């Protein structure tokens, strides 16, 4: 643990400090409780790293628990992806991987206990009637006519529910609390329902399933969770959480603490909406690099470190707010800046021929991997008479302040020589097909040449040795200007969210790049080998992020 006072504590840490000081708990235990009904997204990453981070900081434990009490939506595909994501983020749950469905017996026992205490009853009202009886924010509810059934009758009926004697929706078990409570969650909430459904873990063993508000506190209590951290929408459920823990009678009651969800601007984070994009085929799966699922961020080339940095910068709070996507981009740039080599890649190639360079000569130039980090060493980059440069680095009629190639102008080829444009050729459509230059052998990079200066430096690759690749550029999938939704409620998609460049040329050192390897392509941004579509000899790169940004780090608080 850090020294007190050196770092300001967030509000959850202050609660934990107090609980430990008062001896409420000896050590802490947190958990991440995903429902396996979709892939995890950046918001979940925040929750995972928060819970794991607290456990680590206080020398406590962190559990991963699948909240799989709802048999309709859950799929093993999601269980597998969630496991992979949590591990990738580095949140180590050791041997504490749990499934809420493994507690169904204990939950059933807890319900029986409540019935015996006169704190739960079987109710025959329909779902609509229950809603009607519940009252409103301004009016109290009405008691169910079944509320005063005897303990014996309730026990029998509940057992019959378990034994499959009733149709779905015909009977529920409800907690007997207070129909006049100002908190609607306390008005005799349903805690068990009949549902003849097959569960991915327990199969057909159960035809009654516990409701979230009943199951969750029991799951926490069984595992010895001390601080059950959830998002703000559960604040009004806390009295019920506490009621369940108290009435079922757990010796070491867990404590629920709420914090604000993470929202990103111009990004779809809701599971529901991501699902829509996937199911409608608008994206190529849950890991489409335009999404902010953890799988997508990983595929795009984000690192666990960059996500940790992002989560730390966001901080935690009790008030809802959105964070700019640019902050996430800032974090990955910062993380990769010194770690990754800076390679040359030409995304939109046009040929450049050095008329006075020997036709068959290939020369290997020594180029630094990363000018800001000498530890990454040097590499050999082949140079020859025929090169490719990016089309935008040449202009026939340049505007003022264009310092790249144009007829008569001299530029530096990065890590190589000065070249001067002597002529160029166009096809019938006016497209430039070849640029001719001469080079000055005296200007070789690192030769000690101190002659004339040039204002422009451009990147290039040698034609003979270039490696072919597809490069994908991304923009936000939601149009920033117009908002996330159209008037009819459909998503307002950005038609330019994906640009595929099929004829990119890279320096040969990139030929062996493997899935998830990432690099800076000088002047173009950071790129990562796509793990899904890249094959040996047919590389596909995703642009993680461009190099420039208007994003400024917010002032540190406190
Ligand atoms: P969604 O709202 O995207 O469908 P969910 O909350 O239903 O997600 P769960 O699997 O129930 O998904 O969430 C697991 C945990 O992650 C919960 O503790 C939840 O509070 C937390 N969580 C979900 N979304 C966010 C978010 N945007 N920011 C922080 N924590 C989140
Ligand atoms: Mg949920």
XYZ file of C-alpha atoms and ligand atoms in Angstrom:
590
model
C 0.000 0.000 0.000
C 1.134 3.513 -0.744
C 1.907 5.959 2.022
C -1.197 7.784 3.094
C -1.373 11.380 2.059
C 1.063 11.114 -0.831
C -1.650 10.306 -3.343
C -5.190 11.569 -3.121
C -7.663 8.776 -2.565
C -10.733 8.332 -4.671
C -14.050 8.016 -2.868
C -14.071 4.222 -2.983
C -10.608 4.026 -1.481
C -11.740 6.369 1.269
C -14.602 4.019 2.076
C -12.264 1.028 2.104
C -9.728 2.835 4.294
C -12.447 3.604 6.794
C -13.837 0.058 6.777
C -10.381 -1.372 7.394
C -9.614 1.172 10.099
C -12.862 0.387 11.883
C -12.139 -3.315 11.617
C -15.252 -3.975 9.561
C -13.197 -6.206 7.313
C -9.727 -7.615 7.745
C -8.874 -7.680 4.097
C -10.854 -6.807 1.025
C -12.342 -8.842 -1.785
C -13.745 -7.363 -4.995
C -15.234 -8.966 -8.048
C -16.126 -8.381 -11.663
C -19.550 -9.916 -12.377
C -20.259 -9.900 -16.128
C -23.415 -11.320 -17.572
C -22.258 -13.528 -20.468
C -24.639 -11.995 -22.987
C -22.178 -10.125 -25.180
C -18.570 -9.072 -25.499
C -17.024 -6.752 -22.953
C -16.393 -3.148 -23.899
C -14.232 -0.272 -22.717
C -16.705 0.507 -19.920
C -16.319 -3.002 -18.574
C -12.560 -2.595 -18.815
C -12.905 0.306 -16.434
C -14.849 -1.835 -13.988
C -12.396 -4.739 -14.294
C -9.318 -2.591 -13.756
C -10.974 -0.695 -10.924
C -11.912 -3.862 -9.043
C -8.652 -5.616 -9.765
C -6.649 -2.482 -8.993
C -8.281 -2.102 -5.580
C -7.664 -5.732 -4.655
C -4.042 -5.376 -5.677
C -3.537 -2.099 -3.871
C -4.944 -3.416 -0.600
C -3.403 -6.881 -0.870
C -6.871 -8.389 -1.188
C -8.559 -10.672 -3.663
C -10.251 -10.165 -6.983
C -12.838 -12.660 -8.266
C -14.196 -13.176 -11.736
C -17.774 -14.313 -11.527
C -20.102 -14.961 -14.409
C -23.491 -13.664 -13.514
C -25.258 -16.379 -15.457
C -28.590 -16.495 -13.661
C -30.588 -15.590 -16.765
C -30.802 -18.644 -19.030
C -32.161 -16.999 -22.186
C -29.354 -14.827 -23.373
C -26.229 -16.494 -22.204
C -23.832 -18.193 -24.550
C -20.565 -20.016 -24.045
C -19.043 -17.942 -26.853
C -19.424 -14.950 -24.574
C -17.977 -16.777 -21.579
C -14.879 -17.596 -23.619
C -14.458 -14.081 -24.960
C -14.899 -12.518 -21.524
C -12.291 -14.835 -20.023
C -9.850 -13.950 -22.777
C -10.490 -10.225 -22.340
C -10.074 -10.188 -18.569
C -6.826 -12.125 -18.876
C -5.560 -9.883 -21.631
C -6.169 -6.832 -19.459
C -3.994 -8.472 -16.830
C -6.672 -8.659 -14.129
C -5.488 -11.792 -12.371
C -8.288 -13.703 -10.661
C -5.919 -16.598 -9.891
C -8.076 -19.652 -9.191
C -11.161 -17.619 -8.377
C -13.309 -18.111 -11.445
C -16.924 -18.514 -10.372
C -20.332 -19.005 -11.922
C -23.413 -17.650 -10.199
C -25.337 -20.645 -11.517
C -23.248 -22.856 -9.235
C -24.991 -21.154 -6.323
C -28.534 -22.009 -7.433
C -28.899 -24.506 -4.573
C -27.828 -21.934 -1.998
C -30.119 -19.354 -3.519
C -33.002 -21.775 -3.301
C -32.147 -22.456 0.336
C -32.003 -18.726 1.018
C -35.472 -18.308 -0.490
C -36.828 -21.129 1.664
C -35.277 -19.458 4.680
C -37.060 -16.199 3.865
C -40.369 -18.043 3.484
C -39.868 -19.690 6.865
C -39.185 -16.288 8.413
C -42.401 -14.997 6.914
C -40.360 -12.710 4.651
C -41.359 -14.158 1.300
C -44.536 -15.395 -0.305
C -45.728 -17.041 -3.473
C -47.847 -14.695 -5.542
C -50.290 -15.611 -8.313
C -50.751 -12.152 -9.743
C -49.814 -11.831 -13.411
C -46.860 -9.656 -14.400
C -49.267 -6.910 -15.467
C -51.146 -7.063 -12.192
C -47.936 -6.912 -10.223
C -47.009 -3.802 -12.128
C -50.403 -2.244 -11.463
C -50.269 -3.060 -7.772
C -46.781 -1.625 -7.478
C -47.964 1.999 -7.429
C -45.912 4.933 -8.666
C -43.267 7.304 -7.403
C -46.010 9.445 -5.876
C -48.494 6.753 -4.849
C -47.933 3.804 -2.570
C -48.502 0.292 -3.869
C -51.290 -2.117 -3.005
C -50.679 -5.371 -1.209
C -51.104 -8.566 -3.169
C -54.125 -10.667 -2.130
C -51.680 -13.598 -1.795
C -49.412 -11.743 0.615
C -50.766 -13.384 3.726
C -50.502 -17.007 2.715
C -49.264 -19.191 5.542
C -45.644 -20.261 5.749
C -46.705 -23.877 5.137
C -48.661 -22.996 2.033
C -45.798 -20.863 0.694
C -43.290 -23.626 1.294
C -45.447 -26.103 -0.549
C -46.161 -23.787 -3.459
C -42.521 -22.789 -3.803
C -41.505 -26.419 -3.874
C -44.128 -27.059 -6.513
C -42.674 -24.162 -8.493
C -39.303 -25.825 -8.304
C -40.768 -29.148 -9.326
C -42.133 -27.722 -12.525
C -45.818 -27.883 -11.670
C -46.635 -24.400 -12.968
C -46.498 -22.702 -16.316
C -44.071 -19.847 -16.919
C -45.458 -16.590 -15.596
C -48.199 -18.090 -13.447
C -46.449 -17.837 -10.083
C -43.544 -15.915 -8.600
C -41.887 -15.745 -5.228
C -41.818 -12.249 -3.769
C -40.019 -10.733 -0.852
C -42.432 -9.400 1.743
C -41.091 -5.944 2.515
C -43.231 -2.833 2.262
C -45.736 -1.862 -0.410
C -45.729 1.707 0.880
C -41.973 2.173 0.702
C -40.933 5.354 -1.111
C -38.404 3.136 -2.878
C -40.292 1.102 -5.467
C -37.619 -1.593 -5.402
C -38.718 -2.387 -1.857
C -42.369 -2.949 -2.741
C -42.436 -6.722 -2.424
C -40.001 -7.327 -5.297
C -40.113 -10.578 -7.243
C -37.181 -12.770 -6.255
C -37.907 -16.006 -8.169
C -39.763 -16.704 -11.373
C -40.846 -19.835 -13.204
C -39.020 -20.317 -16.501
C -38.867 -23.670 -18.257
C -35.611 -23.013 -19.997
C -32.364 -24.867 -20.489
C -29.411 -23.242 -18.779
C -25.929 -23.390 -20.338
C -24.440 -24.675 -17.085
C -27.206 -26.402 -15.121
C -29.118 -27.765 -18.115
C -32.713 -28.639 -17.234
C -32.168 -29.021 -13.507
C -34.017 -25.806 -12.716
C -37.252 -24.380 -13.957
C -37.212 -21.505 -11.496
C -34.601 -18.791 -11.695
C -33.680 -16.083 -9.165
C -34.008 -12.410 -10.067
C -30.872 -10.276 -10.260
C -31.572 -8.211 -7.140
C -31.936 -11.347 -5.053
C -29.144 -13.373 -6.634
C -26.446 -10.733 -6.728
C -26.057 -10.001 -3.001
C -26.137 -13.743 -2.286
C -23.376 -14.364 -4.839
C -21.277 -11.625 -3.255
C -21.897 -12.913 0.256
C -21.101 -16.537 -0.612
C -17.761 -15.496 -2.057
C -16.849 -13.253 0.837
C -16.834 -10.161 -1.348
C -16.399 -7.126 0.897
C -16.924 -4.268 -1.524
C -19.405 -4.904 -4.293
C -18.739 -2.156 -6.785
C -21.367 -1.451 -9.404
C -22.628 1.405 -11.528
C -24.985 4.197 -10.503
C -28.200 2.717 -11.853
C -28.096 0.296 -8.921
C -28.048 2.994 -6.277
C -31.809 2.670 -5.709
C -31.410 -1.078 -5.416
C -28.961 -0.837 -2.540
C -31.643 -0.981 0.206
C -32.849 -4.247 -1.327
C -29.279 -5.534 -1.571
C -28.814 -4.802 2.117
C -32.208 -6.306 2.963
C -31.364 -9.611 1.257
C -27.975 -9.858 2.929
C -29.465 -9.066 6.313
C -32.580 -11.265 6.124
C -30.763 -14.267 4.696
C -28.381 -13.699 7.560
C -24.849 -13.535 6.261
C -22.254 -13.015 8.925
C -19.939 -10.808 6.890
C -22.230 -8.654 4.801
C -20.766 -7.247 1.607
C -21.199 -3.545 0.935
C -22.457 -2.142 -2.346
C -20.748 0.975 -3.702
C -21.810 2.740 -6.884
C -19.746 4.754 -9.357
C -20.570 6.462 -12.664
C -20.421 4.491 -15.892
C -17.823 5.367 -18.440
C -19.220 6.883 -21.603
C -17.161 7.796 -24.640
C -18.157 10.464 -27.123
C -19.087 9.357 -30.641
C -18.694 5.742 -29.741
C -21.265 3.003 -29.245
C -20.719 1.398 -25.855
C -24.098 -0.132 -25.057
C -24.032 -3.890 -25.487
C -27.443 -3.680 -27.084
C -26.284 -1.298 -29.805
C -23.066 -3.128 -30.481
C -25.132 -6.272 -30.855
C -27.330 -4.509 -33.390
C -24.286 -3.511 -35.456
C -22.994 -7.073 -35.355
C -26.307 -8.737 -36.154
C -27.076 -6.353 -39.006
C -23.655 -7.043 -40.517
C -22.665 -3.395 -40.354
C -19.421 -4.474 -38.720
C -17.521 -7.717 -39.290
C -18.073 -9.107 -35.795
C -17.812 -8.172 -32.132
C -14.119 -7.494 -32.671
C -14.476 -5.157 -35.640
C -11.716 -2.578 -35.075
C -14.208 0.285 -35.228
C -15.915 -0.916 -32.083
C -14.765 -0.365 -28.539
C -15.252 -3.898 -27.309
C -12.108 -5.094 -25.618
C -11.681 -7.671 -28.400
C -11.942 -4.890 -30.981
C -9.481 -2.648 -29.176
C -7.037 -5.537 -28.974
C -7.491 -6.322 -32.657
C -7.094 -2.668 -33.583
C -3.750 -2.621 -31.752
C -4.484 -1.066 -28.383
C -2.408 -2.456 -25.529
C -3.509 -3.361 -21.996
C -1.117 -0.648 -20.771
C -2.833 2.009 -22.863
C -6.218 1.010 -21.495
C -4.925 1.082 -17.946
C -3.548 4.561 -18.565
C -6.894 5.637 -19.997
C -8.845 4.289 -17.048
C -6.459 5.993 -14.636
C -6.852 9.304 -16.433
C -10.645 9.007 -16.361
C -10.646 8.540 -12.634
C -13.797 7.452 -10.886
C -16.688 9.558 -9.805
C -20.315 9.606 -8.750
C -21.452 11.886 -11.541
C -22.193 10.850 -15.082
C -20.005 12.321 -17.815
C -18.550 11.454 -21.195
C -14.910 11.148 -22.013
C -13.541 12.171 -25.375
C -12.437 9.269 -27.579
C -9.329 11.363 -28.308
C -8.159 10.631 -24.781
C -8.020 6.926 -25.561
C -6.019 7.756 -28.673
C -3.696 9.904 -26.634
C -3.030 6.937 -24.344
C -2.109 4.511 -27.089
C 0.185 7.065 -28.725
C 1.915 7.652 -25.425
C 2.267 3.936 -24.819
C 3.687 3.085 -28.239
C 5.818 6.167 -28.765
C 9.036 4.743 -27.364
C 8.216 1.049 -27.503
C 7.682 0.554 -31.203
C 9.996 0.892 -34.203
C 9.303 3.592 -36.762
C 9.175 2.014 -40.163
C 8.594 3.281 -43.668
C 5.376 2.374 -45.428
C 3.899 3.897 -48.555
C 0.130 3.785 -48.475
C -0.632 5.286 -51.895
C 2.445 4.536 -53.984
C 3.812 6.360 -56.972
C 7.112 5.370 -58.572
C 10.210 7.482 -58.182
C 13.203 6.757 -60.405
C 16.682 8.046 -59.636
C 18.134 8.505 -63.104
C 21.764 8.734 -61.998
C 21.691 5.760 -59.583
C 23.219 2.464 -60.874
C 20.428 0.287 -62.309
C 21.144 -2.988 -60.524
C 22.579 -1.680 -57.321
C 20.938 -2.330 -53.970
C 22.480 -0.533 -51.057
C 21.697 -1.322 -47.426
C 21.351 1.796 -45.335
C 21.558 1.809 -41.549
C 18.479 3.436 -40.080
C 17.524 3.900 -36.445
C 14.507 1.934 -35.292
C 13.264 4.799 -33.144
C 15.073 8.123 -32.986
C 13.717 8.805 -29.507
C 14.719 5.425 -28.156
C 18.206 4.271 -29.207
C 17.724 1.036 -27.264
C 15.657 -0.346 -30.103
C 18.811 -0.312 -32.237
C 19.256 -0.054 -35.976
C 17.937 -1.839 -39.030
C 19.084 -2.204 -42.621
C 16.870 -0.608 -45.212
C 17.516 -1.466 -48.852
C 17.784 1.443 -51.277
C 17.863 1.294 -55.070
C 17.268 3.144 -58.280
C 13.524 2.559 -58.274
C 11.551 3.565 -55.233
C 7.983 4.264 -54.241
C 6.868 7.343 -52.399
C 3.428 8.461 -51.262
C 1.430 10.179 -53.951
C 0.672 13.122 -51.701
C 4.402 13.804 -51.355
C 4.599 15.032 -54.949
C 2.782 17.923 -56.589
C 3.040 19.258 -60.066
C 1.866 22.718 -59.022
C 2.527 23.057 -55.324
C 0.917 25.722 -53.199
C 3.090 27.981 -51.053
C 4.788 26.256 -48.117
C 4.683 22.858 -49.796
C 8.170 21.573 -49.070
C 7.884 18.110 -50.501
C 8.698 17.039 -54.054
C 7.826 19.160 -57.077
C 9.632 19.844 -60.328
C 12.975 21.473 -59.569
C 12.758 20.965 -55.801
C 15.149 18.966 -53.668
C 14.083 16.909 -50.635
C 15.667 14.407 -48.298
C 14.678 10.774 -48.630
C 14.460 9.713 -45.026
C 17.632 7.927 -43.896
C 19.058 8.034 -47.447
C 20.009 10.852 -49.842
C 18.859 14.196 -51.168
C 17.015 13.874 -54.437
C 15.935 16.579 -56.864
C 12.933 16.229 -59.125
C 13.928 16.598 -62.776
C 10.787 15.427 -64.578
C 7.615 13.360 -64.281
C 5.128 11.460 -66.411
C 1.352 11.336 -66.425
C -1.162 8.992 -67.973
C -4.079 10.081 -70.166
C -6.234 10.811 -67.091
C -3.636 13.181 -65.706
C -2.514 10.847 -62.966
C 1.193 10.986 -62.209
C 2.795 7.638 -63.057
C 6.509 8.270 -62.599
C 8.678 10.858 -61.009
C 12.272 11.225 -62.133
C 14.965 12.541 -59.831
C 18.703 12.746 -59.550
C 20.468 12.071 -56.309
C 23.576 13.586 -54.806
C 25.894 10.829 -53.465
C 27.530 13.381 -51.151
C 24.339 13.784 -49.140
C 24.169 10.273 -47.784
C 22.596 10.252 -44.371
C 25.183 9.949 -41.631
C 28.023 10.787 -44.043
C 28.847 14.012 -42.240
C 27.553 16.078 -45.136
C 27.064 19.663 -44.017
C 26.282 21.316 -47.342
C 22.976 22.843 -48.380
C 19.750 22.314 -46.470
C 16.396 21.069 -47.656
C 13.051 21.766 -46.053
C 11.242 18.515 -46.784
C 11.898 14.930 -45.740
C 9.792 12.163 -47.209
C 9.579 8.429 -46.665
C 9.993 5.799 -49.353
C 10.471 2.097 -50.020
C 12.697 0.405 -52.597
C 10.631 -1.121 -55.407
C 12.549 -4.393 -55.683
C 12.272 -5.384 -52.050
C 8.959 -3.832 -51.073
C 6.411 -5.940 -49.225
C 2.808 -5.740 -50.316
C 0.083 -5.128 -47.742
C -3.480 -4.048 -47.243
C -3.946 -1.167 -44.851
C -7.231 -0.234 -43.224
C -7.922 3.254 -41.988
C -10.727 3.956 -39.571
C -12.915 6.784 -38.467
C -15.554 6.728 -35.771
C -18.489 4.604 -36.807
C -20.865 7.274 -35.542
C -20.866 10.664 -37.221
C -19.501 13.159 -34.723
C -21.297 16.175 -36.083
C -24.786 14.773 -36.173
C -25.106 12.785 -32.966
C -25.483 9.090 -32.324
C -29.112 8.601 -33.386
C -31.259 9.704 -36.266
C -34.753 10.999 -35.608
C -36.246 7.561 -36.264
C -34.000 6.046 -33.602
C -31.647 4.304 -36.027
C -27.900 4.694 -35.611
C -26.392 7.581 -37.490
C -23.523 5.781 -39.188
C -20.460 7.442 -40.646
C -20.146 6.149 -44.243
C -16.383 6.720 -44.135
C -15.678 4.694 -41.035
C -13.582 2.190 -43.006
C -11.143 2.895 -45.846
C -9.332 -0.071 -47.369
C -6.031 0.591 -49.163
C -5.077 -2.489 -51.138
C -1.766 -1.566 -52.709
C 0.422 -0.416 -49.881
C 4.149 -1.055 -49.947
C 6.275 -1.575 -46.877
C 9.940 -1.915 -46.209
C 11.008 -5.575 -46.166
C 11.747 -5.699 -42.447
C 7.966 -5.805 -41.991
C 7.559 -9.024 -43.967
C 7.693 -11.196 -40.846
C 5.246 -9.161 -38.782
C 2.856 -11.353 -36.799
C -0.700 -10.874 -35.576
C -0.961 -8.019 -33.040
C 2.562 -6.706 -33.809
C 2.431 -2.963 -34.015
C 4.643 -0.281 -35.518
C 4.782 3.356 -36.234
C 4.667 4.003 -39.964
C 6.499 7.277 -40.120
C 4.285 10.293 -40.747
C 1.185 8.022 -40.970
C 0.441 6.804 -37.485
C 0.561 3.568 -35.547
C -0.467 0.335 -37.238
C -1.109 -3.180 -36.052
C -1.200 -6.493 -37.906
C -4.822 -7.603 -38.117
C -5.209 -10.920 -36.317
C -8.260 -12.051 -38.224
C -7.586 -11.312 -41.864
C -3.792 -11.180 -42.090
C -2.129 -14.219 -43.646
C 1.436 -15.124 -44.370
C 2.404 -13.266 -47.512
C -0.803 -11.212 -47.400
C -0.412 -8.807 -44.553
C -3.276 -6.658 -43.347
C -2.611 -3.689 -41.077
C -5.102 -1.683 -39.035
C -4.350 1.905 -38.315
C -4.622 2.208 -34.561
C -4.326 5.955 -34.527
C -2.790 8.756 -36.555
C 0.160 10.696 -35.200
C -1.412 14.064 -34.681
C -4.021 15.083 -32.249
C -5.617 18.162 -30.876
C -6.145 16.381 -27.593
C -4.662 17.983 -24.503
C -4.249 16.130 -21.276
C -6.724 17.531 -18.754
C -5.234 19.192 -15.711
C -4.663 16.725 -12.930
C -7.142 17.045 -10.101
C -6.240 17.551 -6.495
P -24.334 -2.810 -20.986
O -25.005 -1.688 -20.253
O -23.278 -2.349 -21.933
O -25.279 -3.771 -21.613
P -24.108 -4.299 -18.561
O -23.920 -3.379 -17.424
O -25.459 -4.828 -18.756
O -23.532 -3.616 -19.867
P -22.839 -6.492 -17.256
O -22.259 -7.712 -17.835
O -24.040 -6.601 -16.408
O -23.140 -5.524 -18.484
O -21.737 -5.637 -16.502
C -20.737 -6.181 -15.708
C -20.158 -5.088 -14.857
O -19.616 -4.044 -15.646
C -21.197 -4.453 -13.958
O -20.657 -4.367 -12.670
C -21.434 -3.106 -14.569
O -21.806 -2.175 -13.608
C -20.076 -2.789 -15.192
N -20.223 -1.877 -16.319
C -21.019 -2.031 -17.386
N -20.939 -0.973 -18.215
C -20.052 -0.110 -17.656
C -19.540 1.175 -18.021
N -19.925 1.797 -19.141
N -18.636 1.761 -17.197
C -18.232 1.148 -16.083
N -18.678 -0.059 -15.663
C -19.578 -0.693 -16.441
Mg -26.211 -5.783 -16.743
